[in-house]
Amino acid sequence: MRSFNNDNAFTGLEAAIVLIAFVVVAAVFSYVVLGAGFFTTQKSQEVVHTGVQQASSTLEIVGNVYGTATTPSAGIDSLNFSCALAPGGTPVDFDKLVITYSNSSTLATLAHVTTNVQPGQWIIATVQNEVTPDAVLEKGEQFDITAKPPNNIMKNDQFNLEIKPAIGAALSISRTAPASIQKVNTIY
């Protein structure tokens, strides 16, 4: 009896197995790479949204900044202004807000109080269009703020109030006291 050795079928089977193995490995590798890409894209998107939220100020000054002087010759002892949310701004919790006063000789963080404001303190004097009775500035509301610097502001003094919410960019109010101080002064 004669025996024939024909390895053609066996070589084709081996090639098919190797090809299937390569396809499976390539599919798993592409799945891992795509998953990592989607994860990276999602994290990048979160970073961009957080950056925009942190960089954009959600507060704006409504109207003028006024300085009042109990005794005009002693300088301005109180600053009054109104805050509202900027268009598209997110609500701001004024209990977590920090107001800093500075001029050429003073840098002070003003303390938040709820009654009887004294020098070095600030208060939400009134709330207009109140949505909910709390210290969170919401869409449509307007908070009237009274801030008393630690020292009186004299004529022609330049000063800065920086309003820093817990989330978002700080709002800076830079003004110069008028050359002639009255009991009520519009400060530009």
PDB file of C-alpha atoms in Angstrom:
ATOM      1  CA  MET A   1       0.000   0.000   0.000  1.00  0.00           C
ATOM      2  CA  ARG A   2       1.206   3.399  -0.895  1.00  0.00           C
ATOM      3  CA  SER A   3       0.971   6.407   1.397  1.00  0.00           C
ATOM      4  CA  PHE A   4       0.804   9.966   0.163  1.00  0.00           C
ATOM      5  CA  ASN A   5       1.822  12.862   2.356  1.00  0.00           C
ATOM      6  CA  ASN A   6      -0.194  15.903   1.438  1.00  0.00           C
ATOM      7  CA  ASP A   7       0.251  18.836   3.867  1.00  0.00           C
ATOM      8  CA  ASN A   8      -1.699  21.421   1.846  1.00  0.00           C
ATOM      9  CA  ALA A   9      -4.886  21.146   3.925  1.00  0.00           C
ATOM     10  CA  PHE A  10      -3.000  21.291   7.182  1.00  0.00           C
ATOM     11  CA  THR A  11      -1.084  24.444   6.131  1.00  0.00           C
ATOM     12  CA  GLY A  12      -4.344  26.149   5.135  1.00  0.00           C
ATOM     13  CA  LEU A  13      -5.867  25.326   8.536  1.00  0.00           C
ATOM     14  CA  GLU A  14      -2.850  26.726  10.341  1.00  0.00           C
ATOM     15  CA  ALA A  15      -2.996  29.905   8.276  1.00  0.00           C
ATOM     16  CA  ALA A  16      -6.704  30.325   9.055  1.00  0.00           C
ATOM     17  CA  ILE A  17      -6.075  29.927  12.811  1.00  0.00           C
ATOM     18  CA  VAL A  18      -3.230  32.449  12.745  1.00  0.00           C
ATOM     19  CA  LEU A  19      -5.370  34.896  10.722  1.00  0.00           C
ATOM     20  CA  ILE A  20      -8.256  34.567  13.183  1.00  0.00           C
ATOM     21  CA  ALA A  21      -5.851  35.122  16.096  1.00  0.00           C
ATOM     22  CA  PHE A  22      -4.521  38.303  14.453  1.00  0.00           C
ATOM     23  CA  VAL A  23      -8.058  39.600  13.849  1.00  0.00           C
ATOM     24  CA  VAL A  24      -9.079  38.933  17.472  1.00  0.00           C
ATOM     25  CA  VAL A  25      -5.940  40.614  18.859  1.00  0.00           C
ATOM     26  CA  ALA A  26      -6.435  43.604  16.534  1.00  0.00           C
ATOM     27  CA  ALA A  27     -10.098  43.925  17.579  1.00  0.00           C
ATOM     28  CA  VAL A  28      -9.218  43.860  21.294  1.00  0.00           C
ATOM     29  CA  PHE A  29      -6.393  46.370  20.771  1.00  0.00           C
ATOM     30  CA  SER A  30      -8.637  48.743  18.795  1.00  0.00           C
ATOM     31  CA  TYR A  31     -11.342  48.485  21.486  1.00  0.00           C
ATOM     32  CA  VAL A  32      -8.806  49.435  24.182  1.00  0.00           C
ATOM     33  CA  VAL A  33      -7.416  52.323  22.116  1.00  0.00           C
ATOM     34  CA  LEU A  34     -10.895  53.666  21.301  1.00  0.00           C
ATOM     35  CA  GLY A  35     -11.973  53.357  24.951  1.00  0.00           C
ATOM     36  CA  ALA A  36      -8.905  55.294  26.086  1.00  0.00           C
ATOM     37  CA  GLY A  37      -9.580  57.928  23.421  1.00  0.00           C
ATOM     38  CA  PHE A  38     -13.203  58.362  24.485  1.00  0.00           C
ATOM     39  CA  PHE A  39     -12.148  58.593  28.151  1.00  0.00           C
ATOM     40  CA  THR A  40      -9.526  61.241  27.315  1.00  0.00           C
ATOM     41  CA  THR A  41     -12.025  63.210  25.246  1.00  0.00           C
ATOM     42  CA  GLN A  42     -14.562  63.141  28.071  1.00  0.00           C
ATOM     43  CA  LYS A  43     -11.980  64.320  30.618  1.00  0.00           C
ATOM     44  CA  SER A  44     -10.859  67.102  28.260  1.00  0.00           C
ATOM     45  CA  GLN A  45     -14.454  68.228  27.864  1.00  0.00           C
ATOM     46  CA  GLU A  46     -14.908  68.310  31.654  1.00  0.00           C
ATOM     47  CA  VAL A  47     -11.738  70.388  32.023  1.00  0.00           C
ATOM     48  CA  VAL A  48     -12.938  72.878  29.395  1.00  0.00           C
ATOM     49  CA  HIS A  49     -16.358  73.255  31.057  1.00  0.00           C
ATOM     50  CA  THR A  50     -14.794  73.683  34.492  1.00  0.00           C
ATOM     51  CA  GLY A  51     -12.320  76.219  33.104  1.00  0.00           C
ATOM     52  CA  VAL A  52     -15.071  78.265  31.495  1.00  0.00           C
ATOM     53  CA  GLN A  53     -17.093  78.161  34.705  1.00  0.00           C
ATOM     54  CA  GLN A  54     -14.097  79.278  36.780  1.00  0.00           C
ATOM     55  CA  ALA A  55     -12.934  81.949  34.343  1.00  0.00           C
ATOM     56  CA  SER A  56     -16.207  83.694  33.694  1.00  0.00           C
ATOM     57  CA  SER A  57     -17.508  86.039  36.318  1.00  0.00           C
ATOM     58  CA  THR A  58     -21.079  85.353  37.291  1.00  0.00           C
ATOM     59  CA  LEU A  59     -21.525  88.710  39.052  1.00  0.00           C
ATOM     60  CA  GLU A  60     -21.989  92.197  37.705  1.00  0.00           C
ATOM     61  CA  ILE A  61     -22.501  95.629  39.228  1.00  0.00           C
ATOM     62  CA  VAL A  62     -25.939  97.092  38.565  1.00  0.00           C
ATOM     63  CA  GLY A  63     -25.932 100.879  38.517  1.00  0.00           C
ATOM     64  CA  ASN A  64     -23.399 103.094  40.263  1.00  0.00           C
ATOM     65  CA  VAL A  65     -21.145 102.705  43.267  1.00  0.00           C
ATOM     66  CA  TYR A  66     -21.992 105.234  45.966  1.00  0.00           C
ATOM     67  CA  GLY A  67     -19.902 106.410  48.859  1.00  0.00           C
ATOM     68  CA  THR A  68     -21.546 107.884  51.904  1.00  0.00           C
ATOM     69  CA  ALA A  69     -19.859 110.050  54.471  1.00  0.00           C
ATOM     70  CA  THR A  70     -21.359 110.587  57.923  1.00  0.00           C
ATOM     71  CA  THR A  71     -18.961 113.516  58.293  1.00  0.00           C
ATOM     72  CA  PRO A  72     -17.738 114.626  54.833  1.00  0.00           C
ATOM     73  CA  SER A  73     -14.546 116.201  56.179  1.00  0.00           C
ATOM     74  CA  ALA A  74     -13.572 112.791  57.688  1.00  0.00           C
ATOM     75  CA  GLY A  75     -13.940 110.996  54.346  1.00  0.00           C
ATOM     76  CA  ILE A  76     -16.189 108.296  52.922  1.00  0.00           C
ATOM     77  CA  ASP A  77     -17.008 105.669  55.523  1.00  0.00           C
ATOM     78  CA  SER A  78     -19.387 103.418  53.588  1.00  0.00           C
ATOM     79  CA  LEU A  79     -19.625 102.032  50.025  1.00  0.00           C
ATOM     80  CA  ASN A  80     -22.957 100.995  48.532  1.00  0.00           C
ATOM     81  CA  PHE A  81     -23.546  99.062  45.301  1.00  0.00           C
ATOM     82  CA  SER A  82     -25.916  96.509  43.802  1.00  0.00           C
ATOM     83  CA  CYS A  83     -24.957  93.073  42.477  1.00  0.00           C
ATOM     84  CA  ALA A  84     -26.858  90.831  40.090  1.00  0.00           C
ATOM     85  CA  LEU A  85     -26.018  87.738  38.099  1.00  0.00           C
ATOM     86  CA  ALA A  86     -24.428  88.233  34.712  1.00  0.00           C
ATOM     87  CA  PRO A  87     -26.498  86.823  31.829  1.00  0.00           C
ATOM     88  CA  GLY A  88     -26.170  83.049  31.941  1.00  0.00           C
ATOM     89  CA  GLY A  89     -24.500  83.211  35.343  1.00  0.00           C
ATOM     90  CA  THR A  90     -24.952  80.514  37.933  1.00  0.00           C
ATOM     91  CA  PRO A  91     -26.356  81.317  41.415  1.00  0.00           C
ATOM     92  CA  VAL A  92     -23.819  82.697  43.917  1.00  0.00           C
ATOM     93  CA  ASP A  93     -23.901  81.918  47.636  1.00  0.00           C
ATOM     94  CA  PHE A  94     -23.098  85.197  49.392  1.00  0.00           C
ATOM     95  CA  ASP A  95     -22.453  83.343  52.671  1.00  0.00           C
ATOM     96  CA  LYS A  96     -19.308  81.944  50.981  1.00  0.00           C
ATOM     97  CA  LEU A  97     -18.397  85.207  49.238  1.00  0.00           C
ATOM     98  CA  VAL A  98     -15.223  87.090  50.197  1.00  0.00           C
ATOM     99  CA  ILE A  99     -14.873  90.857  49.757  1.00  0.00           C
ATOM    100  CA  THR A 100     -11.392  92.347  49.899  1.00  0.00           C
ATOM    101  CA  TYR A 101     -10.708  96.077  50.210  1.00  0.00           C
ATOM    102  CA  SER A 102      -7.397  97.611  49.200  1.00  0.00           C
ATOM    103  CA  ASN A 103      -5.870 101.021  48.641  1.00  0.00           C
ATOM    104  CA  SER A 104      -2.312 102.343  48.639  1.00  0.00           C
ATOM    105  CA  SER A 105      -1.839 101.617  52.350  1.00  0.00           C
ATOM    106  CA  THR A 106      -4.414  98.978  53.313  1.00  0.00           C
ATOM    107  CA  LEU A 107      -5.294  95.434  52.321  1.00  0.00           C
ATOM    108  CA  ALA A 108      -8.155  93.930  54.311  1.00  0.00           C
ATOM    109  CA  THR A 109     -10.681  91.133  53.990  1.00  0.00           C
ATOM    110  CA  LEU A 110     -14.049  92.473  55.072  1.00  0.00           C
ATOM    111  CA  ALA A 111     -16.106  90.279  57.386  1.00  0.00           C
ATOM    112  CA  HIS A 112     -19.663  89.331  56.419  1.00  0.00           C
ATOM    113  CA  VAL A 113     -22.259  90.272  59.014  1.00  0.00           C
ATOM    114  CA  THR A 114     -26.050  90.108  59.037  1.00  0.00           C
ATOM    115  CA  THR A 115     -26.783  93.124  61.254  1.00  0.00           C
ATOM    116  CA  ASN A 116     -25.119  96.347  62.425  1.00  0.00           C
ATOM    117  CA  VAL A 117     -22.275  96.726  59.924  1.00  0.00           C
ATOM    118  CA  GLN A 118     -19.082  98.269  61.356  1.00  0.00           C
ATOM    119  CA  PRO A 119     -15.762  99.326  59.731  1.00  0.00           C
ATOM    120  CA  GLY A 120     -14.048  96.295  58.178  1.00  0.00           C
ATOM    121  CA  GLN A 121     -17.374  94.542  57.509  1.00  0.00           C
ATOM    122  CA  TRP A 122     -19.999  94.169  54.779  1.00  0.00           C
ATOM    123  CA  ILE A 123     -23.690  93.310  54.723  1.00  0.00           C
ATOM    124  CA  ILE A 124     -26.480  92.494  52.289  1.00  0.00           C
ATOM    125  CA  ALA A 125     -28.516  95.624  53.012  1.00  0.00           C
ATOM    126  CA  THR A 126     -31.582  94.786  50.909  1.00  0.00           C
ATOM    127  CA  VAL A 127     -32.712  92.183  48.391  1.00  0.00           C
ATOM    128  CA  GLN A 128     -34.745  93.186  45.361  1.00  0.00           C
ATOM    129  CA  ASN A 129     -36.976  90.739  43.450  1.00  0.00           C
ATOM    130  CA  GLU A 130     -36.321  88.048  46.054  1.00  0.00           C
ATOM    131  CA  VAL A 131     -36.866  84.543  44.663  1.00  0.00           C
ATOM    132  CA  THR A 132     -36.081  82.593  47.835  1.00  0.00           C
ATOM    133  CA  PRO A 133     -35.341  84.069  51.275  1.00  0.00           C
ATOM    134  CA  ASP A 134     -31.667  83.143  51.560  1.00  0.00           C
ATOM    135  CA  ALA A 135     -28.204  84.550  50.847  1.00  0.00           C
ATOM    136  CA  VAL A 136     -27.997  82.916  47.408  1.00  0.00           C
ATOM    137  CA  LEU A 137     -28.142  85.419  44.545  1.00  0.00           C
ATOM    138  CA  GLU A 138     -30.360  83.857  41.895  1.00  0.00           C
ATOM    139  CA  LYS A 139     -31.554  84.865  38.448  1.00  0.00           C
ATOM    140  CA  GLY A 140     -33.713  87.985  38.682  1.00  0.00           C
ATOM    141  CA  GLU A 141     -32.562  88.928  42.185  1.00  0.00           C
ATOM    142  CA  GLN A 142     -30.453  91.932  43.065  1.00  0.00           C
ATOM    143  CA  PHE A 143     -28.485  92.303  46.299  1.00  0.00           C
ATOM    144  CA  ASP A 144     -27.730  95.789  47.610  1.00  0.00           C
ATOM    145  CA  ILE A 145     -24.394  95.610  49.437  1.00  0.00           C
ATOM    146  CA  THR A 146     -23.039  97.992  52.051  1.00  0.00           C
ATOM    147  CA  ALA A 147     -19.304  97.656  52.676  1.00  0.00           C
ATOM    148  CA  LYS A 148     -17.425  99.655  55.276  1.00  0.00           C
ATOM    149  CA  PRO A 149     -13.682  99.859  54.654  1.00  0.00           C
ATOM    150  CA  PRO A 150     -11.443  99.607  57.711  1.00  0.00           C
ATOM    151  CA  ASN A 151     -10.332 103.236  57.212  1.00  0.00           C
ATOM    152  CA  ASN A 152     -12.227 106.170  55.740  1.00  0.00           C
ATOM    153  CA  ILE A 153     -11.586 106.935  52.074  1.00  0.00           C
ATOM    154  CA  MET A 154     -10.243 110.456  51.658  1.00  0.00           C
ATOM    155  CA  LYS A 155     -10.678 112.716  48.619  1.00  0.00           C
ATOM    156  CA  ASN A 156      -8.894 111.545  45.431  1.00  0.00           C
ATOM    157  CA  ASP A 157      -7.974 108.203  47.049  1.00  0.00           C
ATOM    158  CA  GLN A 158      -7.940 105.236  44.690  1.00  0.00           C
ATOM    159  CA  PHE A 159      -9.316 101.990  46.082  1.00  0.00           C
ATOM    160  CA  ASN A 160     -10.293  98.531  44.945  1.00  0.00           C
ATOM    161  CA  LEU A 161     -13.029  96.169  46.117  1.00  0.00           C
ATOM    162  CA  GLU A 162     -12.615  92.586  44.967  1.00  0.00           C
ATOM    163  CA  ILE A 163     -15.674  90.352  45.224  1.00  0.00           C
ATOM    164  CA  LYS A 164     -14.677  86.683  45.153  1.00  0.00           C
ATOM    165  CA  PRO A 165     -17.414  84.044  44.900  1.00  0.00           C
ATOM    166  CA  ALA A 166     -16.654  80.449  45.888  1.00  0.00           C
ATOM    167  CA  ILE A 167     -16.938  79.420  42.208  1.00  0.00           C
ATOM    168  CA  GLY A 168     -16.135  81.732  39.333  1.00  0.00           C
ATOM    169  CA  ALA A 169     -13.889  84.663  38.685  1.00  0.00           C
ATOM    170  CA  ALA A 170     -13.574  87.600  41.031  1.00  0.00           C
ATOM    171  CA  LEU A 171     -15.309  90.876  40.232  1.00  0.00           C
ATOM    172  CA  SER A 172     -13.056  93.864  40.730  1.00  0.00           C
ATOM    173  CA  ILE A 173     -14.399  97.352  41.437  1.00  0.00           C
ATOM    174  CA  SER A 174     -11.670  99.979  41.039  1.00  0.00           C
ATOM    175  CA  ARG A 175     -12.695 103.544  41.807  1.00  0.00           C
ATOM    176  CA  THR A 176     -11.341 106.933  42.836  1.00  0.00           C
ATOM    177  CA  ALA A 177     -12.971 109.083  45.508  1.00  0.00           C
ATOM    178  CA  PRO A 178     -14.163 112.486  44.307  1.00  0.00           C
ATOM    179  CA  ALA A 179     -12.138 115.649  44.901  1.00  0.00           C
ATOM    180  CA  SER A 180     -14.948 117.066  47.009  1.00  0.00           C
ATOM    181  CA  ILE A 181     -16.660 114.660  49.400  1.00  0.00           C
ATOM    182  CA  GLN A 182     -20.357 115.172  50.153  1.00  0.00           C
ATOM    183  CA  LYS A 183     -22.680 113.115  52.352  1.00  0.00           C
ATOM    184  CA  VAL A 184     -23.597 110.959  49.280  1.00  0.00           C
ATOM    185  CA  ASN A 185     -21.111 110.585  46.424  1.00  0.00           C
ATOM    186  CA  THR A 186     -21.255 108.802  43.099  1.00  0.00           C
ATOM    187  CA  ILE A 187     -17.862 107.145  42.741  1.00  0.00           C
ATOM    188  CA  TYR A 188     -16.389 106.623  39.267  1.00  0.00           C
TER     189      TYR A 188
END
